[in-house]
mmCIF file of C-alpha atoms and ligand atoms in Angstrom:
data_model
loop_
_atom_site.group_PDB
_atom_site.id
_atom_site.type_symbol
_atom_site.label_atom_id
_atom_site.label_comp_id
_atom_site.label_asym_id
_atom_site.label_seq_id
_atom_site.Cartn_x
_atom_site.Cartn_y
_atom_site.Cartn_z
ATOM 1 C CA UNK T 1 -0.395 -0.034 -0.214
ATOM 2 C CA UNK T 2 1.810 3.183 -1.497
ATOM 3 C CA UNK T 3 1.647 6.422 1.137
ATOM 4 C CA UNK T 4 0.544 8.424 -1.846
ATOM 5 C CA UNK T 5 -3.214 10.534 -1.922
ATOM 6 C CA UNK T 6 -6.237 7.945 -3.523
ATOM 7 C CA UNK T 7 -6.374 9.419 -7.449
ATOM 8 C CA UNK T 8 -10.811 10.319 -7.182
ATOM 9 C CA UNK T 9 -9.091 13.314 -5.790
ATOM 10 C CA UNK T 10 -8.741 16.517 -7.553
ATOM 11 C CA UNK T 11 -7.173 19.381 -6.468
ATOM 12 C CA UNK T 12 -7.342 22.922 -7.872
ATOM 13 C CA UNK T 13 -4.027 23.879 -8.075
ATOM 14 C CA UNK T 14 -3.953 27.532 -5.954
ATOM 15 C CA UNK T 15 -5.088 27.982 -2.609
ATOM 16 C CA UNK T 16 -8.454 29.285 -2.451
ATOM 17 C CA UNK T 17 -7.402 31.800 0.252
ATOM 18 C CA UNK T 18 -3.997 33.143 1.557
ATOM 19 C CA UNK T 19 -3.641 36.054 3.752
ATOM 20 C CA UNK T 20 -2.714 38.099 0.422
ATOM 21 C CA UNK T 21 -7.168 38.404 -0.251
ATOM 22 C CA UNK T 22 -7.391 39.562 4.028
ATOM 23 C CA UNK T 23 -8.181 43.687 4.209
ATOM 24 C CA UNK T 24 -7.051 43.656 8.284
ATOM 25 C CA UNK T 25 -3.470 42.020 9.641
ATOM 26 C CA UNK T 26 -2.642 38.824 8.582
ATOM 27 C CA UNK T 27 -0.277 36.021 8.031
ATOM 28 C CA UNK T 28 -1.820 33.024 7.751
ATOM 29 C CA UNK T 29 -5.121 31.801 7.196
ATOM 30 C CA UNK T 30 -6.206 27.906 7.684
ATOM 31 C CA UNK T 31 -8.478 25.850 9.719
ATOM 32 C CA UNK T 32 -11.461 27.474 7.663
ATOM 33 C CA UNK T 33 -15.171 26.122 7.872
ATOM 34 C CA UNK T 34 -17.742 26.373 5.302
ATOM 35 C CA UNK T 35 -21.303 26.255 4.513
ATOM 36 C CA UNK T 36 -24.243 27.218 1.803
ATOM 37 C CA UNK T 37 -25.982 30.819 2.487
ATOM 38 C CA UNK T 38 -29.061 31.804 0.504
ATOM 39 C CA UNK T 39 -27.454 29.819 -2.758
ATOM 40 C CA UNK T 40 -23.884 31.549 -1.489
ATOM 41 C CA UNK T 41 -21.337 30.603 -0.106
ATOM 42 C CA UNK T 42 -20.039 31.781 3.860
ATOM 43 C CA UNK T 43 -16.825 30.762 4.747
ATOM 44 C CA UNK T 44 -15.117 31.229 8.382
ATOM 45 C CA UNK T 45 -10.977 30.900 8.646
ATOM 46 C CA UNK T 46 -8.351 31.410 11.281
ATOM 47 C CA UNK T 47 -6.601 34.417 10.896
ATOM 48 C CA UNK T 48 -2.963 34.060 12.688
ATOM 49 C CA UNK T 49 -1.400 37.458 12.609
ATOM 50 C CA UNK T 50 1.026 39.561 13.401
ATOM 51 C CA UNK T 51 4.217 37.456 13.080
ATOM 52 C CA UNK T 52 5.916 36.947 10.201
ATOM 53 C CA UNK T 53 8.519 33.896 9.296
ATOM 54 C CA UNK T 54 11.911 35.860 9.430
ATOM 55 C CA UNK T 55 10.447 37.055 13.360
ATOM 56 C CA UNK T 56 9.249 34.080 13.670
ATOM 57 C CA UNK T 57 12.657 32.712 12.867
ATOM 58 C CA UNK T 58 14.897 35.014 15.631
ATOM 59 C CA UNK T 59 12.089 35.119 18.138
ATOM 60 C CA UNK T 60 9.215 36.894 17.974
ATOM 61 C CA UNK T 61 5.765 35.741 18.021
ATOM 62 C CA UNK T 62 1.993 35.949 16.881
ATOM 63 C CA UNK T 63 0.425 38.915 18.414
ATOM 64 C CA UNK T 64 -3.167 37.578 18.100
ATOM 65 C CA UNK T 65 -5.633 35.416 16.621
ATOM 66 C CA UNK T 66 -9.214 36.292 14.560
ATOM 67 C CA UNK T 67 -11.661 34.500 12.604
ATOM 68 C CA UNK T 68 -12.409 36.010 9.036
ATOM 69 C CA UNK T 69 -15.605 35.779 6.853
ATOM 70 C CA UNK T 70 -15.730 35.792 3.414
ATOM 71 C CA UNK T 71 -17.952 34.941 1.019
ATOM 72 C CA UNK T 72 -18.257 33.297 -2.620
ATOM 73 C CA UNK T 73 -20.781 32.726 -4.960
ATOM 74 C CA UNK T 74 -18.949 29.658 -6.950
ATOM 75 C CA UNK T 75 -16.866 28.640 -3.573
ATOM 76 C CA UNK T 76 -14.128 29.151 -5.608
ATOM 77 C CA UNK T 77 -13.474 33.199 -5.345
ATOM 78 C CA UNK T 78 -14.119 34.851 -2.004
ATOM 79 C CA UNK T 79 -14.474 37.952 -1.022
ATOM 80 C CA UNK T 80 -12.961 39.005 2.368
ATOM 81 C CA UNK T 81 -15.307 40.759 4.861
ATOM 82 C CA UNK T 82 -13.349 44.180 5.638
ATOM 83 C CA UNK T 83 -13.307 42.577 9.584
ATOM 84 C CA UNK T 84 -13.017 39.696 11.359
ATOM 85 C CA UNK T 85 -16.634 38.240 12.229
ATOM 86 C CA UNK T 86 -15.584 36.275 15.612
ATOM 87 C CA UNK T 87 -12.256 36.359 18.534
ATOM 88 C CA UNK T 88 -12.408 35.064 22.779
ATOM 89 C CA UNK T 89 -10.028 36.933 24.604
ATOM 90 C CA UNK T 90 -10.423 37.782 28.389
ATOM 91 C CA UNK T 91 -8.169 36.825 31.868
ATOM 92 C CA UNK T 92 -8.823 33.146 31.387
ATOM 93 C CA UNK T 93 -8.890 32.876 27.964
ATOM 94 C CA UNK T 94 -6.009 33.260 24.594
ATOM 95 C CA UNK T 95 -8.377 32.679 21.340
ATOM 96 C CA UNK T 96 -10.871 30.801 20.200
ATOM 97 C CA UNK T 97 -9.529 29.247 16.282
ATOM 98 C CA UNK T 98 -10.243 26.386 14.497
ATOM 99 C CA UNK T 99 -14.514 26.959 13.540
ATOM 100 C CA UNK T 100 -16.253 24.806 11.521
ATOM 101 C CA UNK T 101 -19.918 25.396 10.654
ATOM 102 C CA UNK T 102 -22.992 23.196 10.525
ATOM 103 C CA UNK T 103 -25.973 24.242 9.518
ATOM 104 C CA UNK T 104 -29.595 22.895 11.574
ATOM 105 C CA UNK T 105 -32.509 23.916 11.051
ATOM 106 C CA UNK T 106 -31.295 27.166 9.016
ATOM 107 C CA UNK T 107 -29.449 28.075 12.082
ATOM 108 C CA UNK T 108 -25.582 28.144 12.077
ATOM 109 C CA UNK T 109 -23.553 26.508 14.368
ATOM 110 C CA UNK T 110 -20.128 26.505 14.681
ATOM 111 C CA UNK T 111 -17.632 24.585 16.325
ATOM 112 C CA UNK T 112 -14.156 26.146 17.679
ATOM 113 C CA UNK T 113 -11.829 25.320 20.237
ATOM 114 C CA UNK T 114 -10.610 27.686 22.840
ATOM 115 C CA UNK T 115 -7.177 28.192 24.523
ATOM 116 C CA UNK T 116 -7.430 28.956 27.502
ATOM 117 C CA UNK T 117 -5.241 29.281 31.365
ATOM 118 C CA UNK T 118 -6.644 25.852 32.111
ATOM 119 C CA UNK T 119 -6.246 23.803 28.669
ATOM 120 C CA UNK T 120 -8.073 23.862 25.824
ATOM 121 C CA UNK T 121 -12.032 23.396 25.179
ATOM 122 C CA UNK T 122 -13.895 23.515 22.897
ATOM 123 C CA UNK T 123 -17.084 26.306 22.725
ATOM 124 C CA UNK T 124 -20.287 25.968 20.329
ATOM 125 C CA UNK T 125 -21.607 29.289 19.003
ATOM 126 C CA UNK T 126 -24.728 29.843 16.618
ATOM 127 C CA UNK T 127 -25.763 32.585 14.301
ATOM 128 C CA UNK T 128 -27.729 33.762 11.578
ATOM 129 C CA UNK T 129 -25.607 36.209 10.775
ATOM 130 C CA UNK T 130 -22.208 36.027 11.214
ATOM 131 C CA UNK T 131 -21.970 39.563 12.748
ATOM 132 C CA UNK T 132 -23.841 38.194 16.389
ATOM 133 C CA UNK T 133 -22.671 34.495 17.609
ATOM 134 C CA UNK T 134 -24.047 32.822 20.875
ATOM 135 C CA UNK T 135 -22.322 30.747 23.010
ATOM 136 C CA UNK T 136 -24.532 27.857 23.942
ATOM 137 C CA UNK T 137 -21.266 25.270 25.262
ATOM 138 C CA UNK T 138 -17.469 25.338 26.472
ATOM 139 C CA UNK T 139 -16.603 21.715 27.086
ATOM 140 C CA UNK T 140 -13.968 20.767 29.603
ATOM 141 C CA UNK T 141 -10.701 20.894 29.253
ATOM 142 C CA UNK T 142 -8.769 18.804 27.564
ATOM 143 C CA UNK T 143 -10.905 19.020 24.104
ATOM 144 C CA UNK T 144 -10.988 20.281 20.645
ATOM 145 C CA UNK T 145 -12.066 19.075 16.811
ATOM 146 C CA UNK T 146 -15.807 19.325 17.316
ATOM 147 C CA UNK T 147 -18.165 18.779 14.747
ATOM 148 C CA UNK T 148 -21.814 18.905 14.727
ATOM 149 C CA UNK T 149 -23.895 16.466 12.949
ATOM 150 C CA UNK T 150 -26.484 18.637 10.182
ATOM 151 C CA UNK T 151 -29.421 17.195 12.483
ATOM 152 C CA UNK T 152 -30.783 15.443 15.201
ATOM 153 C CA UNK T 153 -30.522 11.827 15.173
ATOM 154 C CA UNK T 154 -33.255 9.980 17.009
ATOM 155 C CA UNK T 155 -33.647 13.176 19.031
ATOM 156 C CA UNK T 156 -30.780 14.258 19.257
ATOM 157 C CA UNK T 157 -27.952 16.852 18.876
ATOM 158 C CA UNK T 158 -24.647 14.335 17.449
ATOM 159 C CA UNK T 159 -20.970 15.610 17.234
ATOM 160 C CA UNK T 160 -17.719 14.338 16.878
ATOM 161 C CA UNK T 161 -14.772 15.227 18.990
ATOM 162 C CA UNK T 162 -11.207 14.874 20.004
ATOM 163 C CA UNK T 163 -10.714 14.396 23.498
ATOM 164 C CA UNK T 164 -6.737 14.374 24.829
ATOM 165 C CA UNK T 165 -6.330 12.076 27.321
ATOM 166 C CA UNK T 166 -2.347 12.059 28.182
ATOM 167 C CA UNK T 167 -1.864 10.691 31.132
ATOM 168 C CA UNK T 168 -4.327 7.932 30.426
ATOM 169 C CA UNK T 169 -3.272 6.895 26.734
ATOM 170 C CA UNK T 170 0.551 6.625 28.281
ATOM 171 C CA UNK T 171 1.066 10.324 27.958
ATOM 172 C CA UNK T 172 1.706 9.855 23.892
ATOM 173 C CA UNK T 173 -0.552 12.197 21.734
ATOM 174 C CA UNK T 174 -2.886 8.632 21.002
ATOM 175 C CA UNK T 175 -5.343 10.351 20.107
ATOM 176 C CA UNK T 176 -8.436 9.329 19.444
ATOM 177 C CA UNK T 177 -12.108 9.809 17.609
ATOM 178 C CA UNK T 178 -15.682 9.350 20.108
ATOM 179 C CA UNK T 179 -19.057 10.653 19.602
ATOM 180 C CA UNK T 180 -21.473 12.468 22.538
ATOM 181 C CA UNK T 181 -24.805 13.522 21.910
ATOM 182 C CA UNK T 182 -27.463 16.326 23.340
ATOM 183 C CA UNK T 183 -30.597 16.925 23.698
ATOM 184 C CA UNK T 184 -30.321 20.892 23.820
ATOM 185 C CA UNK T 185 -26.727 21.983 22.492
ATOM 186 C CA UNK T 186 -25.596 22.469 25.765
ATOM 187 C CA UNK T 187 -25.607 19.660 27.626
ATOM 188 C CA UNK T 188 -23.154 16.441 26.461
ATOM 189 C CA UNK T 189 -23.207 12.949 27.149
ATOM 190 C CA UNK T 190 -23.978 9.461 26.039
ATOM 191 C CA UNK T 191 -20.002 9.345 25.076
ATOM 192 C CA UNK T 192 -18.859 6.305 22.701
ATOM 193 C CA UNK T 193 -15.951 5.757 20.953
ATOM 194 C CA UNK T 194 -16.050 5.420 17.081
ATOM 195 C CA UNK T 195 -12.849 5.393 16.007
ATOM 196 C CA UNK T 196 -8.793 4.449 17.884
ATOM 197 C CA UNK T 197 -5.712 5.401 16.125
ATOM 198 C CA UNK T 198 -4.718 1.631 16.261
ATOM 199 C CA UNK T 199 -6.817 1.764 13.513
ATOM 200 C CA UNK T 200 -6.116 3.608 11.098
ATOM 201 C CA UNK T 201 -2.907 2.405 9.235
ATOM 202 C CA UNK T 202 -0.306 4.578 8.874
ATOM 203 C CA UNK T 203 -0.713 6.728 12.109
ATOM 204 C CA UNK T 204 1.550 6.211 14.908
ATOM 205 C CA UNK T 205 0.274 9.533 16.682
ATOM 206 C CA UNK T 206 -2.688 11.000 16.762
ATOM 207 C CA UNK T 207 -6.541 11.298 14.715
ATOM 208 C CA UNK T 208 -9.436 14.376 15.146
ATOM 209 C CA UNK T 209 -12.780 14.791 13.129
ATOM 210 C CA UNK T 210 -12.154 16.668 10.234
ATOM 211 C CA UNK T 211 -15.409 18.029 8.599
ATOM 212 C CA UNK T 212 -19.022 18.173 9.823
ATOM 213 C CA UNK T 213 -19.958 15.327 8.206
ATOM 214 C CA UNK T 214 -22.197 14.782 4.894
ATOM 215 C CA UNK T 215 -25.572 12.754 4.677
ATOM 216 C CA UNK T 216 -25.318 10.253 1.845
ATOM 217 C CA UNK T 217 -28.026 6.957 1.598
ATOM 218 C CA UNK T 218 -24.631 5.267 2.550
ATOM 219 C CA UNK T 219 -24.128 6.005 4.906
ATOM 220 C CA UNK T 220 -22.529 9.463 7.277
ATOM 221 C CA UNK T 221 -19.141 10.565 5.380
ATOM 222 C CA UNK T 222 -16.491 11.900 7.875
ATOM 223 C CA UNK T 223 -13.513 12.853 6.784
ATOM 224 C CA UNK T 224 -10.348 12.543 9.904
ATOM 225 C CA UNK T 225 -7.048 13.756 9.761
ATOM 226 C CA UNK T 226 -4.766 11.397 10.723
ATOM 227 C CA UNK T 227 -0.662 12.298 12.192
ATOM 228 C CA UNK T 228 2.382 9.976 11.730
ATOM 229 C CA UNK T 229 5.383 11.192 13.141
ATOM 230 C CA UNK T 230 9.059 10.202 11.944
ATOM 231 C CA UNK T 231 11.586 11.156 14.054
ATOM 232 C CA UNK T 232 14.833 12.249 11.314
ATOM 233 C CA UNK T 233 11.888 15.207 10.078
ATOM 234 C CA UNK T 234 14.138 18.235 11.203
ATOM 235 C CA UNK T 235 13.372 21.610 10.035
ATOM 236 C CA UNK T 236 10.116 21.663 8.422
ATOM 237 C CA UNK T 237 8.032 25.264 7.908
ATOM 238 C CA UNK T 238 8.745 27.257 10.399
ATOM 239 C CA UNK T 239 9.478 26.194 13.741
ATOM 240 C CA UNK T 240 12.764 24.644 14.188
ATOM 241 C CA UNK T 241 11.864 20.907 14.223
ATOM 242 C CA UNK T 242 8.413 19.732 12.837
ATOM 243 C CA UNK T 243 8.330 15.675 12.848
ATOM 244 C CA UNK T 244 4.537 15.667 12.193
ATOM 245 C CA UNK T 245 3.245 15.275 8.750
ATOM 246 C CA UNK T 246 -0.987 16.120 9.164
ATOM 247 C CA UNK T 247 -3.221 13.740 6.754
ATOM 248 C CA UNK T 248 -6.967 13.103 5.428
ATOM 249 C CA UNK T 249 -8.659 9.767 5.954
ATOM 250 C CA UNK T 250 -12.493 8.998 5.536
ATOM 251 C CA UNK T 251 -14.501 6.752 7.061
ATOM 252 C CA UNK T 252 -18.391 5.450 6.672
ATOM 253 C CA UNK T 253 -21.045 6.154 9.340
ATOM 254 C CA UNK T 254 -23.860 4.620 9.840
ATOM 255 C CA UNK T 255 -27.413 6.481 9.717
ATOM 256 C CA UNK T 256 -29.597 5.453 12.903
ATOM 257 C CA UNK T 257 -26.065 5.237 15.203
ATOM 258 C CA UNK T 258 -23.088 7.263 13.763
ATOM 259 C CA UNK T 259 -21.070 6.271 16.401
ATOM 260 C CA UNK T 260 -20.602 2.723 14.732
ATOM 261 C CA UNK T 261 -17.725 2.932 11.450
ATOM 262 C CA UNK T 262 -19.187 1.323 8.871
ATOM 263 C CA UNK T 263 -16.824 1.989 5.909
ATOM 264 C CA UNK T 264 -13.785 2.878 5.809
ATOM 265 C CA UNK T 265 -10.507 3.153 3.373
ATOM 266 C CA UNK T 266 -7.884 1.631 4.865
ATOM 267 C CA UNK T 267 -5.503 4.143 2.055
ATOM 268 C CA UNK T 268 -4.918 7.744 3.040
ATOM 269 C CA UNK T 269 -7.951 10.279 0.743
ATOM 270 C CA UNK T 270 -5.280 12.628 0.751
ATOM 271 C CA UNK T 271 -1.849 12.767 1.886
ATOM 272 C CA UNK T 272 0.806 16.209 1.401
ATOM 273 C CA UNK T 273 1.854 16.372 -1.905
ATOM 274 C CA UNK T 274 2.035 19.875 -3.938
ATOM 275 C CA UNK T 275 4.429 22.425 -3.096
ATOM 276 C CA UNK T 276 1.402 24.223 -0.689
ATOM 277 C CA UNK T 277 1.562 21.568 1.549
ATOM 278 C CA UNK T 278 5.359 19.990 1.060
ATOM 279 C CA UNK T 279 6.872 23.598 1.671
ATOM 280 C CA UNK T 280 6.692 27.320 2.701
ATOM 281 C CA UNK T 281 4.012 26.725 5.303
ATOM 282 C CA UNK T 282 3.652 27.263 9.164
ATOM 283 C CA UNK T 283 3.935 23.610 9.439
ATOM 284 C CA UNK T 284 5.168 22.150 6.324
ATOM 285 C CA UNK T 285 2.772 18.434 6.129
ATOM 286 C CA UNK T 286 -0.226 19.166 7.078
ATOM 287 C CA UNK T 287 -3.138 18.973 5.553
ATOM 288 C CA UNK T 288 -5.924 19.939 7.880
ATOM 289 C CA UNK T 289 -9.530 19.438 6.381
ATOM 290 C CA UNK T 290 -12.122 21.503 8.101
ATOM 291 C CA UNK T 291 -14.789 22.306 5.194
ATOM 292 C CA UNK T 292 -17.062 19.299 2.807
ATOM 293 C CA UNK T 293 -20.343 20.064 1.242
ATOM 294 C CA UNK T 294 -21.778 18.440 -1.306
ATOM 295 C CA UNK T 295 -22.463 19.955 -4.682
ATOM 296 C CA UNK T 296 -24.639 18.132 -7.020
ATOM 297 C CA UNK T 297 -23.056 14.777 -7.455
ATOM 298 C CA UNK T 298 -19.626 16.770 -6.184
ATOM 299 C CA UNK T 299 -17.919 16.544 -2.607
ATOM 300 C CA UNK T 300 -16.118 20.106 -2.289
ATOM 301 C CA UNK T 301 -13.103 19.831 0.423
ATOM 302 C CA UNK T 302 -11.345 22.970 1.987
ATOM 303 C CA UNK T 303 -8.945 21.950 3.917
ATOM 304 C CA UNK T 304 -5.381 23.807 5.226
ATOM 305 C CA UNK T 305 -2.323 23.365 3.810
ATOM 306 C CA UNK T 306 0.684 23.579 5.860
ATOM 307 C CA UNK T 307 -1.300 26.136 8.136
ATOM 308 C CA UNK T 308 -0.702 28.958 6.233
ATOM 309 C CA UNK T 309 -3.394 28.606 3.164
ATOM 310 C CA UNK T 310 -7.321 27.385 2.685
ATOM 311 C CA UNK T 311 -7.121 24.668 -0.116
ATOM 312 C CA UNK T 312 -10.184 23.332 -2.433
ATOM 313 C CA UNK T 313 -10.390 19.495 -3.785
ATOM 314 C CA UNK T 314 -13.273 17.590 -4.682
ATOM 315 C CA UNK T 315 -13.933 13.907 -5.910
ATOM 316 C CA UNK T 316 -16.984 12.508 -7.173
ATOM 317 C CA UNK T 317 -18.982 11.803 -3.123
ATOM 318 C CA UNK T 318 -20.052 8.015 -4.959
ATOM 319 C CA UNK T 319 -16.196 7.399 -5.549
ATOM 320 C CA UNK T 320 -16.054 8.902 -1.402
ATOM 321 C CA UNK T 321 -18.604 6.221 -0.317
ATOM 322 C CA UNK T 322 -17.073 4.075 -2.664
ATOM 323 C CA UNK T 323 -13.871 4.392 -1.085
ATOM 324 C CA UNK T 324 -14.876 3.345 2.504
ATOM 325 C CA UNK T 325 -16.423 -0.300 1.006
ATOM 326 C CA UNK T 326 -13.638 -1.250 -1.322
ATOM 327 C CA UNK T 327 -11.713 -1.710 2.139
ATOM 328 C CA UNK T 328 -14.427 -2.152 4.489
ATOM 329 C CA UNK T 329 -12.013 -3.448 8.067
ATOM 330 C CA UNK T 330 -14.150 -6.675 9.229
HETATM 331 C C1 BMA J 401 -3.401 20.547 15.464
HETATM 332 C C2 BMA J 401 -4.365 22.299 15.843
HETATM 333 C C3 BMA J 401 -4.289 22.948 13.763
HETATM 334 C C4 BMA J 401 -3.760 22.797 13.728
HETATM 335 C C5 BMA J 401 -2.942 21.238 13.581
HETATM 336 C C6 BMA J 401 -1.087 20.983 12.367
HETATM 337 O O1 BMA J 401 -3.301 19.996 17.103
HETATM 338 O O2 BMA J 401 -3.442 22.833 16.262
HETATM 339 O O3 BMA J 401 -5.152 24.269 14.529
HETATM 340 O O4 BMA J 401 -3.910 23.436 12.155
HETATM 341 O O5 BMA J 401 -2.687 20.812 14.327
HETATM 342 O O6 BMA J 401 -0.493 22.913 12.912
#
């Protein structure tokens, strides 16, 4: 089995969003949640600002992170709004980042990660206009990469999530994908393990949910990221040493009980290959998907390349389903 992207994936050559598109301070634009709104596309993206590569290498750090907002008619050409739409910072919270958008009953729910003085928390907010956001819930540390399913399942809201159990997983990044449900998006429980790192070939580190799942007749299509560490890797981006590589996998979850994996591609869906993915990024060899949109018979995947830019890839929905079924984990 080769470590290469599946041939069903067609990438757009150039990123769909870079810092150059942003009309306020911006150095890295990545981890973008995407949804459809009134026939248009809407994107919320992470914007790290106030530090260039040269400054970083001489010891400076970013001034901050906010979340930018962009709209597009075709999902390819984006107009960034003149101000960021969301930021959290107070005595306890350092920043909110990595937004993922799910539309439920016409409202826009955003899951995001929050760095706090007492650990990383997962937040959920709701908006109708991408201007006013109401925070609905915040998890205990350490949890992030939360994504909501686009409808209630058996009367409950459902999310995938990725707790970070360090002590109980041998002090390593052996982090797995979990599912929790809620009657009201505030109280979460009945948690179940969905996928363990050991079930993902090529992964010798952690995994996490990617974009909010897409419903198909065959099951919920769910992307995840998986990480392999190579101790031989050295400088690989802005940092002096970056030994991880982030790639993308795909699985199919049961429509009625999405804690059950009913299909999974044993080969990677996407691995870092293009110049945007393997060089010139903040962290090279990072692919991190946060948005997935079904457009006709096609799935669009919005992913971060190199923790620096937002890129787009497409594939036929049926081919993605077949990729999960062909290599069923049985
Ligand atoms: C994860 C998160 C993401 C980031 C990714 C790759 O752990 O921090 O925000 O994109 O690593 O560096």
